[in-house]
mmCIF file of C-alpha atoms and ligand atoms in Angstrom:
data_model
loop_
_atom_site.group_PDB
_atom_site.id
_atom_site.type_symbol
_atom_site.label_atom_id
_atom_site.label_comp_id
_atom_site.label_asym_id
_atom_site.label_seq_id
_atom_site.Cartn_x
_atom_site.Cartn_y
_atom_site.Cartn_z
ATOM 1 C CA UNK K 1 -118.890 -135.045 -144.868
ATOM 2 C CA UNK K 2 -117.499 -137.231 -141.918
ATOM 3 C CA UNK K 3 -115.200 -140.362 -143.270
ATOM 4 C CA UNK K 4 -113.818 -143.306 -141.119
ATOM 5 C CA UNK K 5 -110.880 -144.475 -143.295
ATOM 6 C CA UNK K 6 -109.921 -147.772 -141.266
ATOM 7 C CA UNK K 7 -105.933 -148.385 -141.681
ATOM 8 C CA UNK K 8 -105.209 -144.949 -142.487
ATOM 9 C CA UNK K 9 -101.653 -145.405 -141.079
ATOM 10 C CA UNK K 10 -100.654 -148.461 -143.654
ATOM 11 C CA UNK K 11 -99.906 -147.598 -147.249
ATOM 12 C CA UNK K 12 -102.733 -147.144 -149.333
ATOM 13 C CA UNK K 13 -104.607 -145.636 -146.237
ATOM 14 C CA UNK K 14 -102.150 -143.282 -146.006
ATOM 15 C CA UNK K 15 -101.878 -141.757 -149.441
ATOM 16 C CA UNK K 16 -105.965 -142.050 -149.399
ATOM 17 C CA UNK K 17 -106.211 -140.163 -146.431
ATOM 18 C CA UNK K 18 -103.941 -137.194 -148.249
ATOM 19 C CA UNK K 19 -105.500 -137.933 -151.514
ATOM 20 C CA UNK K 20 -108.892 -136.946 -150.424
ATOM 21 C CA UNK K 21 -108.350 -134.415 -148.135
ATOM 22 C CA UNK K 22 -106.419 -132.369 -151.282
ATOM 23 C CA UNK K 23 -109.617 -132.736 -153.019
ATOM 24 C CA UNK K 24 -112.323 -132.397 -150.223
ATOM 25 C CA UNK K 25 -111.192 -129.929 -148.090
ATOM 26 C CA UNK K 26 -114.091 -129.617 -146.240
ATOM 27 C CA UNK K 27 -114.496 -132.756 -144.964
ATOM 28 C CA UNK K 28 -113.380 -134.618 -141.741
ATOM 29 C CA UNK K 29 -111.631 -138.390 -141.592
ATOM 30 C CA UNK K 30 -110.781 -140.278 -139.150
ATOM 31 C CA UNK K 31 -108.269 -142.661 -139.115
ATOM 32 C CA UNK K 32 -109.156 -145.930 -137.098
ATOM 33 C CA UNK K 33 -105.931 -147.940 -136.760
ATOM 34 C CA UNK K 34 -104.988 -150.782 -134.293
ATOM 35 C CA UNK K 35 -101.206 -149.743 -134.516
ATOM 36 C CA UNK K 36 -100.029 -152.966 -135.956
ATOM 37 C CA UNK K 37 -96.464 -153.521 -136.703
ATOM 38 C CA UNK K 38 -97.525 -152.256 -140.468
ATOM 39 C CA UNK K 39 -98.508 -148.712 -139.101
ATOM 40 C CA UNK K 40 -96.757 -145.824 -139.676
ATOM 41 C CA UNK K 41 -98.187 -142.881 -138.188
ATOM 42 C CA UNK K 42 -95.404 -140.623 -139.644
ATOM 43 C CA UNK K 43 -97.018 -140.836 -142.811
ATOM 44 C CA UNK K 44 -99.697 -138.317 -141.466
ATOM 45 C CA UNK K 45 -97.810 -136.379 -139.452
ATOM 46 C CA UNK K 46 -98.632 -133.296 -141.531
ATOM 47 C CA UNK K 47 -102.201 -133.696 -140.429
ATOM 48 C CA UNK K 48 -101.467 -133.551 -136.886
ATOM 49 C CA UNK K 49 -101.907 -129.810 -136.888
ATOM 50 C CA UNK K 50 -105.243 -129.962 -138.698
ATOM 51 C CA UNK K 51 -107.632 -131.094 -136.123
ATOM 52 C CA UNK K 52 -110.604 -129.639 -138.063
ATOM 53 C CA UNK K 53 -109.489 -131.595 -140.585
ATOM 54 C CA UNK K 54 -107.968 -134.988 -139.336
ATOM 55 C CA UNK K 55 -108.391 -136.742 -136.176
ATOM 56 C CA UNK K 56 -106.383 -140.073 -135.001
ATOM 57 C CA UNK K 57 -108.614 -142.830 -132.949
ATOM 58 C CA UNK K 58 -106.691 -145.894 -132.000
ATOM 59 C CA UNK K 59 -109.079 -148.839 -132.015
ATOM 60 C CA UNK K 60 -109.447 -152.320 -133.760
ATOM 61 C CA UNK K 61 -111.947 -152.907 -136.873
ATOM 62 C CA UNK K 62 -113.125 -156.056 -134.861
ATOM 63 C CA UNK K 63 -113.951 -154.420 -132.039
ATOM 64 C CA UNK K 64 -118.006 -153.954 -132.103
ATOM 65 C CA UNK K 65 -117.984 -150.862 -129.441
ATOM 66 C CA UNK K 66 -114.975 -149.542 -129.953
ATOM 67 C CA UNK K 67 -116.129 -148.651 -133.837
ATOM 68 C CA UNK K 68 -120.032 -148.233 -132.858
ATOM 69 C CA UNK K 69 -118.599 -144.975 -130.331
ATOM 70 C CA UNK K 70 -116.255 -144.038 -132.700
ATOM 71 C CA UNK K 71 -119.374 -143.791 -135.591
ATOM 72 C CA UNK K 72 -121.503 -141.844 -133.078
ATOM 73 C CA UNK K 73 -118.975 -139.561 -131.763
ATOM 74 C CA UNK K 74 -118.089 -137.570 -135.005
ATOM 75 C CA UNK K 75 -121.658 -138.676 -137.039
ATOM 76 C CA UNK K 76 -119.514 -140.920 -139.766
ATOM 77 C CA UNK K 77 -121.070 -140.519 -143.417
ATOM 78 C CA UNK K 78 -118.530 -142.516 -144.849
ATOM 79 C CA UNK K 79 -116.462 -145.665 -143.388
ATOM 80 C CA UNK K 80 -113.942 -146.610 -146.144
ATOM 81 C CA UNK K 81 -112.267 -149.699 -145.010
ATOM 82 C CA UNK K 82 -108.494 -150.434 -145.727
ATOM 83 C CA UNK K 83 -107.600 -151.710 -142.541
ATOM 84 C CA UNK K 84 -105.724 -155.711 -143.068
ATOM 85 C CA UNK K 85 -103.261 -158.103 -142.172
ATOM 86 C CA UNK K 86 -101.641 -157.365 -145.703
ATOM 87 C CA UNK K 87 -98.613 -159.339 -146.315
ATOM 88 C CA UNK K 88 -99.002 -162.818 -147.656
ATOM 89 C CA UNK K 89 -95.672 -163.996 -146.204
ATOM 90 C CA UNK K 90 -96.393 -163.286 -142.653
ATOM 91 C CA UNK K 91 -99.654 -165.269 -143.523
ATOM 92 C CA UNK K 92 -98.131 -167.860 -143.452
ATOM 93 C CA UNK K 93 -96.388 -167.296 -139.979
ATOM 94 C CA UNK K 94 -99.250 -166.328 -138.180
ATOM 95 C CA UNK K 95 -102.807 -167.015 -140.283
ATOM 96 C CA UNK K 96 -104.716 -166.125 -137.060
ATOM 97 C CA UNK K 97 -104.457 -162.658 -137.115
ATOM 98 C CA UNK K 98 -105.286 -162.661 -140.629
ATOM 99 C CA UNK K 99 -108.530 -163.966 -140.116
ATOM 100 C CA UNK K 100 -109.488 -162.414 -137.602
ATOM 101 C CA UNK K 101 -108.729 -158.801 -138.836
ATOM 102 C CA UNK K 102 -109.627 -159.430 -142.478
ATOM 103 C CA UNK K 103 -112.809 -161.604 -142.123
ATOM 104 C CA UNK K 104 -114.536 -161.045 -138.863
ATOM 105 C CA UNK K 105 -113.058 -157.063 -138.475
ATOM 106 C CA UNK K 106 -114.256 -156.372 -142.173
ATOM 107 C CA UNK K 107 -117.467 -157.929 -141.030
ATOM 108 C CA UNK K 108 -117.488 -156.474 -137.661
ATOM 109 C CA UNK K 109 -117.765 -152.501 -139.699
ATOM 110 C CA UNK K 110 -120.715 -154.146 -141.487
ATOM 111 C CA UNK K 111 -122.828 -154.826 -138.488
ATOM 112 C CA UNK K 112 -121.997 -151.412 -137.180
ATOM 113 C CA UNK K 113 -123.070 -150.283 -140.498
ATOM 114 C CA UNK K 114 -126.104 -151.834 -140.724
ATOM 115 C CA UNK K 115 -126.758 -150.906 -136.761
ATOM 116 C CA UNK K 116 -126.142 -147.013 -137.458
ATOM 117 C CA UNK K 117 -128.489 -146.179 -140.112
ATOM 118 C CA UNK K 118 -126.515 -142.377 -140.463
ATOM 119 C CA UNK K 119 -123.440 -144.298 -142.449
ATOM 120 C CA UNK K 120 -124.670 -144.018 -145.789
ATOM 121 C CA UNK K 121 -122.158 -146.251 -146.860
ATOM 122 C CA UNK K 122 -119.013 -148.833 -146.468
ATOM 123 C CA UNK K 123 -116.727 -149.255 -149.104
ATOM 124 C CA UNK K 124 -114.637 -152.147 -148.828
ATOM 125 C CA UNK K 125 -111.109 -152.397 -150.409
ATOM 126 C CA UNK K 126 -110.049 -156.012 -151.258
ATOM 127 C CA UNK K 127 -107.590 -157.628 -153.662
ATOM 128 C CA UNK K 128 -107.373 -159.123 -157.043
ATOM 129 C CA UNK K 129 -105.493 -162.214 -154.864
ATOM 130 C CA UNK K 130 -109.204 -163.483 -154.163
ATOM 131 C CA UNK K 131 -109.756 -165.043 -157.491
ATOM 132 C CA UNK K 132 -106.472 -167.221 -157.172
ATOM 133 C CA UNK K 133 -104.002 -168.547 -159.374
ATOM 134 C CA UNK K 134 -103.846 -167.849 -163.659
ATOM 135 C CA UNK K 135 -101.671 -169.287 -165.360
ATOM 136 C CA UNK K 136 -98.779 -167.168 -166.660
ATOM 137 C CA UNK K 137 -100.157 -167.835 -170.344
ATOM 138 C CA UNK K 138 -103.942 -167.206 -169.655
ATOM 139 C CA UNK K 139 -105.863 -165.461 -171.762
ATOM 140 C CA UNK K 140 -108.866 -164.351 -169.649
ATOM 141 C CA UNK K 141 -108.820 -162.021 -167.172
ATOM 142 C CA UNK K 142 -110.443 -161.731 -163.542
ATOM 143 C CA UNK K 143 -113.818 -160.676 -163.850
ATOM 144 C CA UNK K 144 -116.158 -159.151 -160.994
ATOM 145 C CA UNK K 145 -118.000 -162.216 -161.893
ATOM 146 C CA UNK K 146 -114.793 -164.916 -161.320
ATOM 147 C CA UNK K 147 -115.269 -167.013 -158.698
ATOM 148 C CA UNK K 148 -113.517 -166.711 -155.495
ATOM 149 C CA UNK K 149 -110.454 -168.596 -154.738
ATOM 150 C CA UNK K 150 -107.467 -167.652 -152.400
ATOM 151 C CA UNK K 151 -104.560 -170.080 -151.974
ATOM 152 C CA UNK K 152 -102.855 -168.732 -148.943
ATOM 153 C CA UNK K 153 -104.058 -167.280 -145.721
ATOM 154 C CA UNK K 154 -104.451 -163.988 -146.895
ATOM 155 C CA UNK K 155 -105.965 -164.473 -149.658
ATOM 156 C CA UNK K 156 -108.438 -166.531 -148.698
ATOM 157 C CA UNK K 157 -108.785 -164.407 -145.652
ATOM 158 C CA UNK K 158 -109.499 -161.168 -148.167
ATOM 159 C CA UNK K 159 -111.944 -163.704 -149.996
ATOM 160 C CA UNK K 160 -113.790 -164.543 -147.135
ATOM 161 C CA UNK K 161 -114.098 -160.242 -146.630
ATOM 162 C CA UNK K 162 -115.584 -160.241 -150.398
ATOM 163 C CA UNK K 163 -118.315 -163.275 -149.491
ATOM 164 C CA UNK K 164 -119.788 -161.665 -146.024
ATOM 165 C CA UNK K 165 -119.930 -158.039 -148.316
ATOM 166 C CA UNK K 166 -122.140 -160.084 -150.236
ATOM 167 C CA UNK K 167 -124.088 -161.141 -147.545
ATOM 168 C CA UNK K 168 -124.863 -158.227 -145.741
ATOM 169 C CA UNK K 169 -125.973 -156.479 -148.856
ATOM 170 C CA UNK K 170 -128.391 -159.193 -149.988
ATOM 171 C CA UNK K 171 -129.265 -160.586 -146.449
ATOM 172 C CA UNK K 172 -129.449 -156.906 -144.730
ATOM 173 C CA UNK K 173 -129.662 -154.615 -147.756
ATOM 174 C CA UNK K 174 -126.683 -152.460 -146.191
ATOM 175 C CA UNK K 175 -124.938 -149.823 -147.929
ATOM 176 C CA UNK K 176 -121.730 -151.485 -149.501
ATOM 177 C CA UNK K 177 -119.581 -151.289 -151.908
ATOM 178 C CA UNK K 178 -116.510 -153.525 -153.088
ATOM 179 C CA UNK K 179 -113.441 -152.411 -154.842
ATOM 180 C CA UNK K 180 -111.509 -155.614 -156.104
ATOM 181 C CA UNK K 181 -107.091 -154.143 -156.949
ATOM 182 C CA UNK K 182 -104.271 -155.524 -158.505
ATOM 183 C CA UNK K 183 -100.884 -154.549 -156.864
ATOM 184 C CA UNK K 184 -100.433 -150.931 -155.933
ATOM 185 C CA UNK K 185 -97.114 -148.855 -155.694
ATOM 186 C CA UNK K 186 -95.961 -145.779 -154.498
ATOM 187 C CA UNK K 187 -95.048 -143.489 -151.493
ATOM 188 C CA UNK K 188 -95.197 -144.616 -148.136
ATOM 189 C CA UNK K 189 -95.219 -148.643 -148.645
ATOM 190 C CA UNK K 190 -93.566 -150.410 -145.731
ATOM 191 C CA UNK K 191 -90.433 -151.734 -146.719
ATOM 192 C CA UNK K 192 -91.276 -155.724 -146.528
ATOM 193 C CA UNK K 193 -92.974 -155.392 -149.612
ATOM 194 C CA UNK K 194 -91.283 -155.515 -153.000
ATOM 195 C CA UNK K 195 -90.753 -152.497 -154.703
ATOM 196 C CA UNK K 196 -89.643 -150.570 -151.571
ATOM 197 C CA UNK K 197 -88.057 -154.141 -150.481
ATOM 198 C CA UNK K 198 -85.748 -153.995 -153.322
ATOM 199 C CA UNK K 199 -84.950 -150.315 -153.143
ATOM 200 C CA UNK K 200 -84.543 -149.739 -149.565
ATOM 201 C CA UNK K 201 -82.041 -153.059 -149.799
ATOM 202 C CA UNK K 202 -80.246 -151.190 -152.817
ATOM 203 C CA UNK K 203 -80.201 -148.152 -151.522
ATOM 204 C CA UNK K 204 -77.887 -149.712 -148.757
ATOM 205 C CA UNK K 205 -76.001 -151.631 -150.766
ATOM 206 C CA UNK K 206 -77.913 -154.690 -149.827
ATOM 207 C CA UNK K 207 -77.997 -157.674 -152.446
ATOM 208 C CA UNK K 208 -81.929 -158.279 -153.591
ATOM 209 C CA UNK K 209 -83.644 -161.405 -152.878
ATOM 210 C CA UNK K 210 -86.565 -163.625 -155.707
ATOM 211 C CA UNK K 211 -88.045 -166.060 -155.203
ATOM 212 C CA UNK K 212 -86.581 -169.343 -157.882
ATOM 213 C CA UNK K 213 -89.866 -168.856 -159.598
ATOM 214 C CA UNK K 214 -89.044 -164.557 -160.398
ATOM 215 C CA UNK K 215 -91.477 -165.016 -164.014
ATOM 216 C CA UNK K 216 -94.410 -164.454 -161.787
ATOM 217 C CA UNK K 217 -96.077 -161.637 -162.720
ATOM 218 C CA UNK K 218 -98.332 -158.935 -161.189
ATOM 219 C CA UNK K 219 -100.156 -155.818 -162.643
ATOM 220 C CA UNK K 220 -99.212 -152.924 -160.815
ATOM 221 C CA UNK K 221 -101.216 -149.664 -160.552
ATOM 222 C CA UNK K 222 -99.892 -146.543 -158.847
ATOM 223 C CA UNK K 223 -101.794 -145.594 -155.754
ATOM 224 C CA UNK K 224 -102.896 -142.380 -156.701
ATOM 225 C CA UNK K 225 -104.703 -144.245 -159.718
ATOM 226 C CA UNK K 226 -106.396 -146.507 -156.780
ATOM 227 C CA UNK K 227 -106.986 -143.653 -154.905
ATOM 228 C CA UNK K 228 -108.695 -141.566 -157.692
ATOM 229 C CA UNK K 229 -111.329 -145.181 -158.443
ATOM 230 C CA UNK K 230 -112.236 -145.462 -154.758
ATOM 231 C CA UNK K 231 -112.994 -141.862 -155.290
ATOM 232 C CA UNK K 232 -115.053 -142.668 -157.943
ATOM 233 C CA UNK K 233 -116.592 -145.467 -156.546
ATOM 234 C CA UNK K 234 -117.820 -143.493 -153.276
ATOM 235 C CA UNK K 235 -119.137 -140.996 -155.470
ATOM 236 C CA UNK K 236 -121.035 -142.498 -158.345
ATOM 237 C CA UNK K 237 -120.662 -146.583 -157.662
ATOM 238 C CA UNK K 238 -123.746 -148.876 -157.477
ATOM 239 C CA UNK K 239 -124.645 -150.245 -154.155
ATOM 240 C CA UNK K 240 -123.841 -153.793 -153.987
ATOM 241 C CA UNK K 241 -121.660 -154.099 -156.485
ATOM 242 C CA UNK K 242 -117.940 -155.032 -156.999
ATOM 243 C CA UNK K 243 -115.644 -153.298 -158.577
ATOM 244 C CA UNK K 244 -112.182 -154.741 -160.427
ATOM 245 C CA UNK K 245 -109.265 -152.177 -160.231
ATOM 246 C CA UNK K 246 -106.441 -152.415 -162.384
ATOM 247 C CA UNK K 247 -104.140 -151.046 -165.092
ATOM 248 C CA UNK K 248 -103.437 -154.091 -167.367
ATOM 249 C CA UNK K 249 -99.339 -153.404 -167.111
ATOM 250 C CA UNK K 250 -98.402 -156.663 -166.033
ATOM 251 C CA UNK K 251 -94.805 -156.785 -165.207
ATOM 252 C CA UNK K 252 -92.599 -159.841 -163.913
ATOM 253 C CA UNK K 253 -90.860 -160.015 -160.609
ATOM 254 C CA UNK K 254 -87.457 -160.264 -162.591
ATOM 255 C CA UNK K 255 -88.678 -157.199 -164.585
ATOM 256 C CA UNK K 256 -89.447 -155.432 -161.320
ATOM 257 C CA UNK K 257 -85.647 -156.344 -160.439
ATOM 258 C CA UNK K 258 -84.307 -155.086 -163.645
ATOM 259 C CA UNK K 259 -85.547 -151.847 -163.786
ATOM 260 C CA UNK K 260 -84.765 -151.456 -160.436
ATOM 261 C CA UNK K 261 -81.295 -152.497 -160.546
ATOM 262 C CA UNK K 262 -80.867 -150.826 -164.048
ATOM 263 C CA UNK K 263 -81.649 -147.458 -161.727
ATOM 264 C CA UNK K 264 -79.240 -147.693 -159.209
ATOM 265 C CA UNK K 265 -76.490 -148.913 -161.688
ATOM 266 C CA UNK K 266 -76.196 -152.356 -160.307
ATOM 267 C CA UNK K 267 -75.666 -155.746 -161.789
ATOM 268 C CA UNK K 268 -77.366 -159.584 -161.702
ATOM 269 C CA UNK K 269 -74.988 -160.336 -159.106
ATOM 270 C CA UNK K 270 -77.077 -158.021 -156.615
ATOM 271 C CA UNK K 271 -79.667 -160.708 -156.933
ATOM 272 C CA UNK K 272 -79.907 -163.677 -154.590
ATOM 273 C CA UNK K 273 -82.492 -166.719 -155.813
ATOM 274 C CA UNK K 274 -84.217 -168.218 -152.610
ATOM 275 C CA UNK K 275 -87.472 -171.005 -152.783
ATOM 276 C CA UNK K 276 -90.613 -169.607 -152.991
ATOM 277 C CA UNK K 277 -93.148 -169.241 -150.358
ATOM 278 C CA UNK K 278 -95.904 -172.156 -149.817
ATOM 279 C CA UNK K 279 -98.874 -170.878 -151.872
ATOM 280 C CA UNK K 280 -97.146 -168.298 -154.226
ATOM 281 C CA UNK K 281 -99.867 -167.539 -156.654
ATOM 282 C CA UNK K 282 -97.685 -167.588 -160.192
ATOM 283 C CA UNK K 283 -100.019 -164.292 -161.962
ATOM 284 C CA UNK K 284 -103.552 -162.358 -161.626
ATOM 285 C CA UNK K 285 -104.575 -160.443 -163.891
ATOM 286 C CA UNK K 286 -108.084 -157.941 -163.429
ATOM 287 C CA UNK K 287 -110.643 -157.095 -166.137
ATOM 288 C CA UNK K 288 -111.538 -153.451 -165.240
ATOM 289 C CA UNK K 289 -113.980 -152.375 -168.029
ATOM 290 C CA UNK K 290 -116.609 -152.549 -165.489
ATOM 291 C CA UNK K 291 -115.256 -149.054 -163.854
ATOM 292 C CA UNK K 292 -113.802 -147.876 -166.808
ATOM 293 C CA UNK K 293 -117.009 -147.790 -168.590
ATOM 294 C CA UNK K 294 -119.479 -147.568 -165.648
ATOM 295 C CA UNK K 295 -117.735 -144.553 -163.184
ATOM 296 C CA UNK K 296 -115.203 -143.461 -166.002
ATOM 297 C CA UNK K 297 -111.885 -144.212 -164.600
ATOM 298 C CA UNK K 298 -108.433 -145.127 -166.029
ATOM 299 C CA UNK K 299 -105.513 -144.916 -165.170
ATOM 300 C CA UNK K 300 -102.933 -141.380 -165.098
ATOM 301 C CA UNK K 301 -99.467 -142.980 -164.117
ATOM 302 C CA UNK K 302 -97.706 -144.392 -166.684
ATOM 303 C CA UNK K 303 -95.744 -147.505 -165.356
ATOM 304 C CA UNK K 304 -91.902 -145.560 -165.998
ATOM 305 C CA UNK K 305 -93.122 -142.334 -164.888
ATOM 306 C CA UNK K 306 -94.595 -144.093 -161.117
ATOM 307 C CA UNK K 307 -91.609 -146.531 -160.990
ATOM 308 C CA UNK K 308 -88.783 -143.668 -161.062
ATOM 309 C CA UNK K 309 -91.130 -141.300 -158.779
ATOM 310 C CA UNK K 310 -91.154 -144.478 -156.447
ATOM 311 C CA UNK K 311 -87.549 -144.758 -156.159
ATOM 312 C CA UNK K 312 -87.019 -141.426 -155.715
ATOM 313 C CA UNK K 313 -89.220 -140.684 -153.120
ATOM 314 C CA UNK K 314 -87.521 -143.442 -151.084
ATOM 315 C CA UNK K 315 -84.183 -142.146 -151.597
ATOM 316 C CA UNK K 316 -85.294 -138.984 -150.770
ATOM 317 C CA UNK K 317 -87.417 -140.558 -147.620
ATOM 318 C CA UNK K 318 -84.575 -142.481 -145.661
ATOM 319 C CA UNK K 319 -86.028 -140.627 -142.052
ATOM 320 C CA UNK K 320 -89.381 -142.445 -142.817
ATOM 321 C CA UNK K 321 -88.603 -146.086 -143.891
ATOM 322 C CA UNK K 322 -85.264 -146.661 -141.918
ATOM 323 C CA UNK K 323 -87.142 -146.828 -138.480
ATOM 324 C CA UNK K 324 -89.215 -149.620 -140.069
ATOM 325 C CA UNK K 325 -86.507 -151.920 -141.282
ATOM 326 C CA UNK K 326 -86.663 -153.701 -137.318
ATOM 327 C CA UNK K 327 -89.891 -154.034 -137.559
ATOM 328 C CA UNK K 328 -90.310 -156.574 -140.283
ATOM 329 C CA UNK K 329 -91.392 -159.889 -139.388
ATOM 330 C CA UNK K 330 -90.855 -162.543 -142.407
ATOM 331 C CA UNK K 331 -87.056 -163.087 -143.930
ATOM 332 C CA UNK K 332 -88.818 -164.676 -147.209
ATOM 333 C CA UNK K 333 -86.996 -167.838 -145.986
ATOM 334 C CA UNK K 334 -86.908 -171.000 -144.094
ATOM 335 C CA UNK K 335 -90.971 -171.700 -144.128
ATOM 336 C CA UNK K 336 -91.826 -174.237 -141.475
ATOM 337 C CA UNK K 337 -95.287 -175.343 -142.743
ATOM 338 C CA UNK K 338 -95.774 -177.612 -140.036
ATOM 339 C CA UNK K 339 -94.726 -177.366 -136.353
HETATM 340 N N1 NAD L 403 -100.788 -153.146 -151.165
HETATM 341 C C1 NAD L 403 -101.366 -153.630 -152.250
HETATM 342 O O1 NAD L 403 -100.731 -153.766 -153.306
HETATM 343 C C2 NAD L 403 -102.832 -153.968 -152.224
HETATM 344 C C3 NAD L 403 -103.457 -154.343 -153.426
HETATM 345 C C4 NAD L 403 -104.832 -154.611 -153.420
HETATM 346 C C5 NAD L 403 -105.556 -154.508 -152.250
HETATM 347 N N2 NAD L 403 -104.913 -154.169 -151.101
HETATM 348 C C6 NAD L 403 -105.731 -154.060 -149.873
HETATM 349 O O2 NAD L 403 -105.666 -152.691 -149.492
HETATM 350 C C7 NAD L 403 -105.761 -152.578 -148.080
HETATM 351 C C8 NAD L 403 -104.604 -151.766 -147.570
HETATM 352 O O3 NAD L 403 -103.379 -152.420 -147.911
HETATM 353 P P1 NAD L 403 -101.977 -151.792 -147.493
HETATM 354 O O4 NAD L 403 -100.970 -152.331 -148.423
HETATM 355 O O5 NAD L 403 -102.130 -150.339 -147.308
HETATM 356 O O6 NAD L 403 -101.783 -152.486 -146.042
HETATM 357 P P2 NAD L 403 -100.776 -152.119 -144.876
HETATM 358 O O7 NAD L 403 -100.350 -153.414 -144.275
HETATM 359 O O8 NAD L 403 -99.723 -151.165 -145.348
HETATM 360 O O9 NAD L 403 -101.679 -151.311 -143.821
HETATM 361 C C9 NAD L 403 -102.660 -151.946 -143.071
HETATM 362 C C10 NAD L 403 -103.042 -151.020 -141.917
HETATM 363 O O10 NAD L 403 -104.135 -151.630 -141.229
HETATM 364 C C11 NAD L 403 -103.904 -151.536 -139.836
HETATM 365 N N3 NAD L 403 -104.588 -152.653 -139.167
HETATM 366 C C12 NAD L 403 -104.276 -153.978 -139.219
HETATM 367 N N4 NAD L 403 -105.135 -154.689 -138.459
HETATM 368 C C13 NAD L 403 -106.033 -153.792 -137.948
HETATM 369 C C14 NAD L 403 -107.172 -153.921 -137.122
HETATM 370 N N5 NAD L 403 -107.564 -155.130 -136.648
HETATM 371 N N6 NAD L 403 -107.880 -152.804 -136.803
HETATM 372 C C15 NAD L 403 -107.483 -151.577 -137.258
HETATM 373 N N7 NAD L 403 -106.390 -151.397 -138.039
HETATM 374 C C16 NAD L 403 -105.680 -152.499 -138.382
HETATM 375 C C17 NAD L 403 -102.403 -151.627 -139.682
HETATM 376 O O11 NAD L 403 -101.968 -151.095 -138.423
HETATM 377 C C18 NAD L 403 -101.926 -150.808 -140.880
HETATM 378 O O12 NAD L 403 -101.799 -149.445 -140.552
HETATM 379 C C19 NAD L 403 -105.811 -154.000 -147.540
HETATM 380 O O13 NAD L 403 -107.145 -154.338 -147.291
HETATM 381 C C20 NAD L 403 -105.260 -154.851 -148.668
HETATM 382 O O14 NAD L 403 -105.798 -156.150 -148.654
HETATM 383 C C21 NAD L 403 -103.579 -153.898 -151.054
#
């Protein structure tokens, strides 16, 4: 089989990209990235001599022809779609690019989808951040049914991806599918984001920076656990349906700190308190008995076991993520929300 993974140079891309190809050997991807400031394409460098196996295409998801010859030239199967303006802080800095990637690039693949009647399907990879803010002492979870919400740019942007998905499968009947995660961690995350944030920053002796409001909470899922469900999903999942992805281990940003910290033998006075971001969503939390029951999946990394192989591999990893440290854009601070 022939697979388009879109983004296959950011993070989950990346570990999807090796995922599969461990398990599918004979199969072909083809990673269609724009080259954004969030790519790494050292992450697949061990593909490079595989051409049988793994080919590189430099091209933009919102770019009709660009994907349309790509599609034609290798007869694409598959198009999994990964490829976003991911981080919620530089959202805020420049929402443009955020909609334009994440709304009108996502719905760019479906009209080449629907236009090329050999891709037999698009799976879509979106975020739990569509259904907006809980309140830290919710109850309920996020169901597939929850309505859409999205406070900040991305967000809403990734919401907006989850409504035309809808659209084009009731409107044109394509063949989609939705996969709806809570926050993922692991290998090859760029280091703006905050596990490998706080690590990298540890690692050189850096002091860590929360936000005032650090009791937010997220549920965090290894990769390979979100790689394994899309997996799942491509293989067995209902067209036209939605699926929520997530582990239930809900863990604090302080927690996050702590355990972190706690690691590396450091103290609360490695921690520097700045104000939050406009729009930081204070918890989400998924209800994933829909793929647990329906496909079979749960999760194989226990929280400890993923959090110390995380560390490690970035201490073992300082050649990949030091490079990237320049090439951060936000600094978590001084917001200007109007110019
Ligand atoms: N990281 C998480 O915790 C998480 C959780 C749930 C869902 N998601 C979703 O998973 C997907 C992947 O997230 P990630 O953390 O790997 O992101 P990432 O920022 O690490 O990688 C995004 C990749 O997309 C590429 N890209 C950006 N704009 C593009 C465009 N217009 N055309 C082609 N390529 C483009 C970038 O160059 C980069 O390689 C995103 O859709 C995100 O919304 C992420």
């Amino acid at each position: 089989m022939n697979l388009i993974v879109t983004g296959g140079c950011g993070f989950i891309g990346a570990n999807f990209i090796h995922y599969w190809l461990e398990k599918h050997a004979e199969d072909l991807i083809v990673n269609v990235d724009a080259c954004t400031y969030a790519a790494v394409k050292a992450s697949l460098d061990d593909l490079e001599a595989q051409p049988d196996k793994y080919k590189f295409e430099k091209a933009d998801i919102a770019d009709y022809d660009a994907i349309d010859a790509i599609v034609k030239k290798y007869a694409i199967d598959i198009i999994v779609n990964f490829a976003a303006e991911s981080h919620n802080s530089n959202s805020i800095l420049n929402p443009t690019s955020f909609y334009r990637t994440n709304v009108l690039g996502a719905q760019n693949l479906m009209e080449v989808t629907r236009n090329n009647p050999g891709v037999k399907r698009l799976h879509h990879i979106s975020t739990c951040e569509v259904f907006g803010d809980m309140a830290l002492d919710s109850e309920t979870a996020f169901t597939e049914e929850s309505p859409l919400g999205g406070n900040s740019p991305y967000s809403s942007s990734k919401a907006g991806s989850n409504l035309a998905a809808n659209a084009y499968f009731k409107t044109f009947g394509i063949p989609i599918t939705v996969s709806v995660c809570s926050n993922n961690y692991g290998p090859y995350q760029f280091p703006e984001k905050l596990i490998p944030l706080f690590v990298t920053n540890l690692i050189q002796n850096r002091q860590i920076t929360l936000y005032r409001e650090s009791d937010h909470k997220r549920e965090w899922l290894h990769v390979r656990d979100h790689c394994r469900a899309i997996e799942l999903i491509l293989e067995n999942g209902e067209m036209g349906n939605v699926y929520n992805i997530g582990s239930g281990v809900e863990k604090s940003v302080e927690d996050i700190a702590q355990v972190i910290l706690d690691y590396f033998g450091k103290s609360d006075a490695d921690k520097i308190y700045v104000p939050s971001r406009p729009s930081h969503d204070r918890r989400y939390l998924l209800d994933s008995a829909k793929i647990r029951s329906a496909l079979g999946w749960a999760p194989e990394v226990a929280f400890d076991d993923g959090i110390r192989s995380t560390i490690e591999w970035y201490i073992q990893h300082e050649q990949w993520w030091k490079p990237l440290l320049t090439k951060r854009i936000s600094t978590e601070q001084n917001w200007q929300v109007r110019k």
